[in-house]
XYZ file of C-alpha atoms in Angstrom:
488
model
C 3.563 5.603 6.642
C -2.214 7.646 8.423
C -7.814 7.940 10.399
C -10.893 6.347 11.356
C -14.302 7.716 10.482
C -17.682 7.589 12.108
C -19.217 4.196 12.760
C -21.940 3.526 10.195
C -25.572 3.097 11.120
C -26.657 -0.380 12.089
C -27.295 -2.700 9.174
C -30.878 -3.179 8.014
C -32.234 -6.687 8.497
C -32.259 -8.770 5.322
C -35.524 -10.403 4.365
C -35.536 -14.142 4.912
C -35.978 -16.103 1.715
C -35.792 -19.762 0.806
C -35.250 -21.567 -2.460
C -32.829 -23.878 -4.188
C -29.158 -22.980 -3.772
C -27.358 -21.459 -6.747
C -23.952 -22.890 -7.738
C -21.122 -20.354 -7.411
C -20.238 -20.478 -11.104
C -19.476 -16.795 -11.549
C -22.386 -16.235 -13.931
C -24.059 -12.815 -14.118
C -26.846 -12.075 -11.649
C -29.745 -12.074 -11.975
C -29.659 -14.833 -14.601
C -31.704 -14.564 -17.781
C -35.236 -15.818 -17.343
C -35.605 -15.166 -13.636
C -33.690 -15.352 -10.371
C -33.016 -18.275 -8.069
C -32.627 -17.357 -4.409
C -30.014 -19.234 -2.340
C -31.418 -21.437 0.380
C -29.739 -19.380 3.099
C -31.099 -16.103 1.804
C -29.176 -12.865 1.435
C -27.554 -10.674 4.091
C -25.650 -7.359 4.142
C -21.878 -7.390 3.849
C -19.950 -6.152 6.880
C -19.155 -2.436 7.106
C -15.504 -3.183 7.950
C -12.790 -5.702 7.112
C -12.249 -6.644 10.756
C -9.008 -4.773 11.402
C -8.886 -3.930 15.133
C -6.882 -0.737 14.527
C -9.270 0.570 11.852
C -12.589 -1.195 12.449
C -14.386 0.691 9.667
C -11.664 0.322 7.048
C -12.577 -1.958 4.173
C -15.779 -3.949 3.928
C -16.993 -7.523 3.991
C -18.928 -9.741 1.623
C -16.954 -9.279 -1.588
C -13.470 -9.264 -3.093
C -12.406 -6.583 -5.588
C -10.343 -7.634 -8.592
C -10.054 -4.333 -10.500
C -10.656 -0.571 -10.236
C -11.081 1.558 -13.342
C -10.902 5.196 -12.209
C -11.885 7.935 -14.668
C -11.450 11.500 -13.428
C -11.453 15.003 -14.826
C -9.628 17.583 -12.697
C -10.248 21.319 -12.865
C -7.551 23.005 -10.749
C -9.094 26.475 -10.669
C -12.182 25.213 -8.924
C -10.159 22.408 -7.333
C -12.884 20.026 -8.387
C -13.019 16.535 -9.772
C -15.757 14.732 -11.646
C -15.483 11.050 -12.307
C -16.759 7.542 -12.553
C -15.158 4.546 -10.889
C -16.028 1.085 -12.160
C -15.263 -1.816 -9.858
C -15.075 -5.507 -10.750
C -15.665 -7.767 -7.762
C -16.795 -11.214 -6.648
C -19.328 -11.812 -3.884
C -17.921 -13.911 -1.041
C -21.310 -14.344 0.613
C -24.940 -14.069 -0.466
C -25.173 -10.278 -0.518
C -28.345 -8.279 -0.097
C -26.257 -5.101 -0.024
C -22.649 -4.014 0.389
C -20.566 -0.999 1.364
C -17.766 0.956 -0.256
C -15.529 3.414 1.584
C -16.038 6.925 0.208
C -15.911 10.337 1.900
C -16.792 13.817 0.702
C -17.776 14.454 -2.935
C -21.332 14.103 -4.246
C -22.572 10.763 -5.473
C -24.586 11.152 -8.686
C -25.459 7.590 -9.631
C -24.707 4.005 -8.645
C -25.150 1.139 -11.103
C -24.714 -2.562 -10.281
C -24.528 -5.025 -13.187
C -25.946 -2.409 -15.534
C -28.980 -1.647 -13.343
C -29.283 1.589 -11.389
C -29.236 0.796 -7.675
C -30.306 2.539 -4.512
C -27.687 3.881 -2.125
C -27.231 5.939 0.998
C -24.297 7.319 2.972
C -23.327 6.942 6.618
C -19.986 8.318 7.762
C -17.333 6.850 5.474
C -19.718 4.175 4.160
C -21.417 4.298 0.770
C -24.137 1.677 1.302
C -25.391 0.128 -1.933
C -28.469 -2.049 -2.379
C -28.534 -3.730 -5.811
C -31.804 -4.452 -7.562
C -31.264 -8.167 -6.930
C -29.261 -10.093 -4.352
C -25.771 -11.285 -5.317
C -25.165 -14.979 -4.575
C -21.786 -16.015 -3.226
C -19.307 -16.588 -6.056
C -21.069 -14.205 -8.446
C -18.886 -11.779 -10.350
C -20.431 -8.316 -10.472
C -19.623 -4.745 -11.439
C -20.482 -1.540 -9.642
C -20.114 1.887 -11.205
C -20.228 5.077 -9.129
C -20.488 8.535 -10.737
C -19.535 11.461 -8.503
C -18.086 14.962 -8.341
C -16.839 17.410 -5.788
C -13.837 19.094 -4.244
C -12.097 16.301 -2.358
C -10.684 17.254 1.016
C -7.609 15.563 2.393
C -7.805 13.703 5.653
C -5.636 14.343 8.681
C -3.642 11.671 10.429
C -2.337 12.508 13.877
C 1.039 10.919 13.109
C 1.685 12.131 9.572
C -0.495 15.127 8.806
C -2.304 15.378 5.478
C -3.308 12.210 3.641
C -5.582 11.441 0.703
C -6.165 13.958 -2.111
C -3.669 16.763 -1.432
C -3.623 19.975 -3.443
C -0.301 21.296 -4.701
C 0.511 24.735 -6.157
C -0.024 23.461 -9.710
C -2.295 20.447 -9.249
C -2.714 17.608 -6.769
C -1.141 14.383 -5.539
C -2.600 11.459 -3.598
C -0.830 10.074 -0.500
C -3.233 7.741 1.211
C -1.749 5.657 4.020
C -3.695 4.212 5.727
C -7.168 5.214 4.467
C -6.908 8.324 2.302
C -7.857 6.718 -1.006
C -11.516 7.002 -0.011
C -11.196 10.779 -0.435
C -10.896 10.510 -4.234
C -12.617 7.300 -5.359
C -14.978 4.718 -3.850
C -12.942 1.744 -2.676
C -12.697 -1.295 -0.426
C -10.091 0.547 1.584
C -8.026 -2.102 3.367
C -4.736 -3.735 2.269
C -6.207 -7.214 2.708
C -8.167 -6.696 -0.548
C -5.618 -6.001 -3.294
C -6.730 -5.308 -6.860
C -5.379 -4.084 -10.183
C -5.895 -0.428 -11.076
C -6.351 1.643 -14.232
C -6.625 5.420 -14.452
C -7.966 7.734 -17.138
C -7.260 11.284 -15.977
C -8.228 14.422 -17.903
C -6.476 17.675 -16.987
C -5.770 21.099 -18.521
C -3.340 20.689 -21.414
C -0.491 22.460 -19.584
C -0.454 19.754 -16.877
C 0.908 16.214 -16.802
C -0.367 13.129 -14.989
C 1.890 10.470 -13.470
C 0.513 7.384 -11.722
C 1.192 3.803 -10.655
C 2.151 1.267 -13.271
C 2.802 2.230 -16.870
C 1.303 4.701 -19.342
C -1.040 3.090 -21.858
C -2.046 4.828 -25.049
C -0.348 7.993 -23.816
C -2.387 11.186 -23.924
C -5.415 11.471 -26.049
C -5.018 15.171 -26.772
C -7.581 17.255 -28.522
C -5.060 19.288 -30.502
C -7.030 22.471 -30.308
C -8.773 21.628 -27.081
C -8.059 22.831 -23.577
C -7.464 19.404 -22.002
C -5.413 16.252 -22.330
C -6.225 12.775 -21.139
C -3.607 10.462 -19.649
C -4.024 6.723 -19.200
C -2.034 4.572 -16.771
C -2.488 0.948 -15.770
C -0.964 -1.318 -13.127
C -1.456 -4.971 -13.990
C -0.246 -6.253 -10.619
C -2.585 -6.195 -7.595
C -2.140 -3.288 -5.216
C -3.309 -2.335 -1.740
C -5.701 0.596 -1.957
C -3.590 3.011 0.109
C -0.791 2.686 -2.476
C -2.936 4.027 -5.343
C -1.423 7.270 -6.632
C -1.973 9.965 -9.225
C 0.129 13.121 -9.388
C -1.079 16.087 -11.425
C 1.205 19.024 -12.129
C 3.928 20.561 -14.244
C 6.376 17.676 -14.246
C 9.580 16.928 -16.080
C 9.264 13.223 -16.838
C 12.024 10.779 -17.733
C 11.319 7.271 -19.072
C 14.257 4.909 -19.470
C 15.750 1.787 -17.944
C 17.988 0.791 -15.061
C 21.451 -0.667 -15.842
C 19.857 -4.136 -15.591
C 16.979 -3.228 -17.892
C 14.120 -2.448 -15.476
C 11.902 0.273 -16.942
C 12.369 3.446 -14.880
C 9.872 6.347 -14.976
C 10.567 9.382 -12.805
C 9.023 12.835 -12.582
C 10.132 16.054 -10.899
C 7.951 19.101 -10.306
C 9.346 21.873 -12.508
C 9.402 24.331 -9.597
C 11.868 22.200 -7.589
C 15.670 22.059 -7.660
C 15.849 18.250 -7.511
C 18.333 16.971 -10.117
C 16.080 14.876 -12.342
C 18.943 13.030 -14.063
C 20.302 12.012 -10.650
C 16.841 10.828 -9.577
C 16.410 8.773 -12.740
C 19.845 7.167 -12.534
C 19.886 6.522 -8.784
C 16.360 5.091 -8.825
C 17.507 2.557 -11.418
C 20.699 1.565 -9.593
C 18.945 1.252 -6.230
C 16.227 -0.900 -7.808
C 18.903 -3.148 -9.342
C 20.581 -3.401 -5.928
C 17.241 -4.403 -4.396
C 16.797 -7.119 -7.020
C 20.223 -8.559 -6.161
C 19.511 -8.408 -2.439
C 15.822 -9.321 -2.154
C 15.104 -11.260 -5.343
C 13.572 -10.302 -8.707
C 11.927 -6.899 -8.881
C 8.197 -7.704 -8.596
C 6.709 -5.111 -10.984
C 6.948 -4.009 -14.613
C 8.539 -0.643 -13.874
C 10.183 1.327 -11.090
C 10.403 5.066 -10.572
C 9.504 7.984 -8.359
C 7.826 11.392 -8.186
C 9.338 14.422 -6.471
C 6.475 16.856 -5.982
C 6.013 20.256 -4.381
C 3.768 18.919 -1.644
C 3.881 20.201 1.919
C 3.934 16.997 3.967
C 6.683 15.670 6.198
C 6.997 12.204 4.721
C 7.538 10.132 1.588
C 5.268 7.233 0.623
C 5.994 3.955 -1.148
C 3.152 4.264 -3.673
C 3.471 1.152 -5.815
C 6.114 1.335 -8.592
C 6.347 5.117 -8.170
C 7.099 6.394 -4.626
C 6.329 10.035 -3.908
C 8.928 12.276 -2.257
C 7.983 15.626 -0.754
C 10.239 18.372 -2.075
C 13.410 16.361 -2.565
C 14.893 12.884 -2.346
C 18.259 11.518 -1.264
C 19.782 8.066 -1.571
C 18.680 6.826 1.864
C 15.090 7.832 1.153
C 15.164 6.128 -2.249
C 16.509 2.932 -0.683
C 13.771 2.965 1.958
C 10.832 3.585 -0.374
C 12.089 1.280 -3.144
C 12.694 -1.537 -0.629
C 8.985 -1.247 0.141
C 8.260 -2.427 -3.397
C 9.202 -5.886 -2.128
C 8.220 -5.450 1.536
C 4.847 -3.726 1.897
C 3.765 -3.403 -1.735
C 4.307 -6.806 -3.361
C 4.080 -8.603 0.002
C 1.317 -6.596 1.655
C -0.160 -6.504 5.126
C -3.224 -8.429 6.171
C -3.598 -6.342 9.339
C -2.152 -2.951 10.226
C -0.646 -4.246 13.478
C 2.016 -6.010 11.385
C 3.333 -2.751 9.926
C 6.857 -3.522 11.166
C 6.986 -6.002 8.257
C 6.885 -2.906 6.036
C 8.840 -0.286 7.927
C 11.333 -2.451 9.796
C 12.296 -4.194 6.557
C 12.673 -0.911 4.639
C 14.757 0.583 7.449
C 17.018 -2.478 7.540
C 17.383 -2.138 3.767
C 18.922 1.295 4.437
C 21.375 -0.336 6.859
C 22.264 -3.021 4.335
C 22.761 -0.511 1.532
C 25.080 1.614 3.683
C 26.978 -1.491 4.785
C 27.504 -2.593 1.204
C 28.521 0.874 -0.025
C 31.462 1.603 2.293
C 29.447 3.148 5.078
C 28.550 2.067 8.588
C 27.716 -1.618 8.960
C 24.302 -2.861 9.990
C 25.902 -4.109 13.207
C 27.211 -0.617 13.967
C 23.772 0.875 13.380
C 22.233 -1.800 15.577
C 24.738 -1.046 18.360
C 24.030 2.678 18.148
C 20.326 2.074 18.702
C 20.960 -0.600 21.330
C 22.776 1.964 23.504
C 19.402 3.273 24.638
C 19.266 2.470 28.372
C 16.938 -0.275 29.578
C 14.867 2.296 31.446
C 14.194 4.387 28.352
C 10.515 4.723 27.430
C 11.548 3.984 23.835
C 11.623 0.273 24.683
C 8.101 0.156 26.135
C 6.061 -0.099 22.946
C 5.823 -3.607 21.465
C 6.926 -3.653 17.848
C 4.636 -6.518 16.839
C 1.586 -5.076 18.618
C 2.099 -1.294 18.761
C -1.531 -0.275 19.127
C -3.286 2.232 16.906
C -1.445 5.183 18.436
C 1.923 3.528 17.901
C 1.422 2.582 14.279
C 4.096 5.032 13.090
C 6.228 5.169 16.240
C 9.676 5.677 14.742
C 11.720 3.795 17.321
C 9.302 0.913 17.927
C 8.309 0.272 14.310
C 11.177 1.511 12.147
C 14.263 1.205 14.358
C 13.345 -1.737 16.591
C 11.791 -3.418 13.561
C 15.162 -3.189 11.809
C 16.903 -4.330 14.982
C 14.657 -7.396 15.048
C 15.896 -8.318 11.594
C 19.483 -7.849 12.721
C 18.772 -10.108 15.694
C 17.457 -12.665 13.195
C 20.599 -12.260 11.083
C 22.765 -12.809 14.160
C 20.745 -15.880 15.132
C 20.898 -17.680 11.775
C 23.992 -16.285 10.010
C 24.231 -14.354 6.760
C 23.588 -17.201 4.329
C 20.323 -18.252 5.967
C 19.268 -14.660 6.656
C 19.462 -13.514 3.041
C 17.784 -16.737 1.964
C 14.926 -15.910 4.353
C 14.514 -12.408 2.899
C 14.586 -13.544 -0.721
C 12.230 -16.487 -0.286
C 9.802 -14.409 1.805
C 9.621 -11.840 -1.000
C 9.364 -14.346 -3.846
C 7.062 -16.945 -2.276
C 4.570 -14.259 -1.210
C 4.937 -11.972 -4.240
C 1.727 -10.038 -5.036
C 0.091 -11.519 -1.945
C 0.083 -10.937 1.803
C 2.092 -11.827 4.860
C 1.698 -11.738 8.639
C 4.179 -11.698 11.494
C 3.229 -15.255 12.453
C 3.795 -16.388 8.881
C 7.198 -14.674 8.807
C 8.237 -16.396 12.043
C 7.259 -19.799 10.663
C 8.979 -18.991 7.372
C 12.202 -18.012 9.156
C 12.220 -21.216 11.200
C 11.536 -23.353 8.150
C 14.233 -21.786 5.987
C 16.885 -21.659 8.706
C 16.011 -24.930 10.405
C 16.399 -23.196 13.780
C 14.055 -22.482 16.664
C 13.460 -18.741 16.548
C 10.110 -18.140 18.214
C 11.581 -17.155 21.608
C 13.810 -14.560 19.940
C 10.907 -13.082 17.978
C 8.728 -13.066 21.083
C 11.311 -11.026 22.981
C 11.981 -8.548 20.185
C 8.424 -8.108 18.886
C 5.987 -8.842 21.685
C 7.773 -8.063 24.963
C 7.884 -4.575 26.422
C 11.359 -3.505 27.542
C 14.898 -3.772 26.224
C 15.585 -7.215 24.717
C 18.702 -9.182 25.551
C 21.647 -8.902 23.187
C 21.180 -11.109 20.096
C 23.076 -14.362 19.909
C 23.391 -17.254 17.496
C 20.508 -19.718 17.685
C 21.411 -23.356 18.391
C 21.917 -25.441 15.271
C 19.256 -28.069 14.596
C 19.914 -31.450 16.180
C 21.582 -33.938 13.850
C 20.049 -37.361 13.261
C 22.100 -40.119 14.844
C 22.327 -43.624 13.433
């Protein structure tokens, strides 16, 4: 569940060059003994990933495989100093490329071990390596920086990005806030693995995505401690999270053996044993309902952060102030729908929020509460003339990205309409196979429609069109006709 920046200056024209083409073999560039220039020459990568809702988010010309983020945080001055090393592969012949990065002071940029020139324009950090990068070349870029990162403001959610707390900081970055604390290709279409090495005063603790590796490296008599975390599964950039503060941490396992790491800010009244236990049982429920849990650990962080939302940061959702069961179900369901199966474009956000909301309905239904049908009927009582029905769930527009009724409620209602159309057996097969077949990848609304038709064997496009792409109150769901039987 957040902000566009200024449009960067027009790209500089790349010099035309000709020579023999270089095979895309992934070898370092430039090669030993001299450089070979591709026949088509080099050109700048795009300053955006092409998302119509956030035209400057992300960048073109390369694909990131890994971020290694090293930060030192000094809470008194509220400053960070760090170096982020990025492993990537060129997807075109690059003369230069952009990273998303705002605020802070860039100290040095190094590409493939060679210091490179750079400049800034709005949210763009524009890097020109010493030599062009042919398509298919693996390369590294290292950016050293420091500053006092400022959070961004999203009109729908409030603060996003690097957010200060009374005893430290936490990062909540949907949709673009990660660029406030490290340089990044900031769009969910480019997922990558992440590692963090975070140094803080010795009275503070660091919790992050993934799992701790090597634990702290304390200097016994020193003033700081260093924490290392690593997530070996690819992750959309807005899901990257570090939380710094005075936490009470629990590390155990769910009843079915899924590693469970939770943390509660010591100033809060949240029952940490309840959080640890309920996180594990809800994750186990999700695995029964949606298919195998897609990551190596589950968990959550309850922090003293003044925002009005929780966020499904991968493996370790963040809850502001306190968490209850419904909120845990919602954010943990995102681990399948939104985190493991990520968006390609922000317009498809109902695939995240509608699915997580319907997970709440399913959980209540299966735990002696209201049924999903009853929750559907309650929402369906909205009169046809209500403005709530006007926004299209599958194309909400930038301003409607977090519209609660259109995205969360009507998104869940769309899934209930699908369930009504195909029956329970096919419906739960659709959910499980969608999550497992696309695990650690991406999905679009069009792909989900085709998937649903393939798994169920029924014609569903008209139903999806009415519920997702038509303004106004849809007709009451009904069972879709069974597929025609072959006749001898």
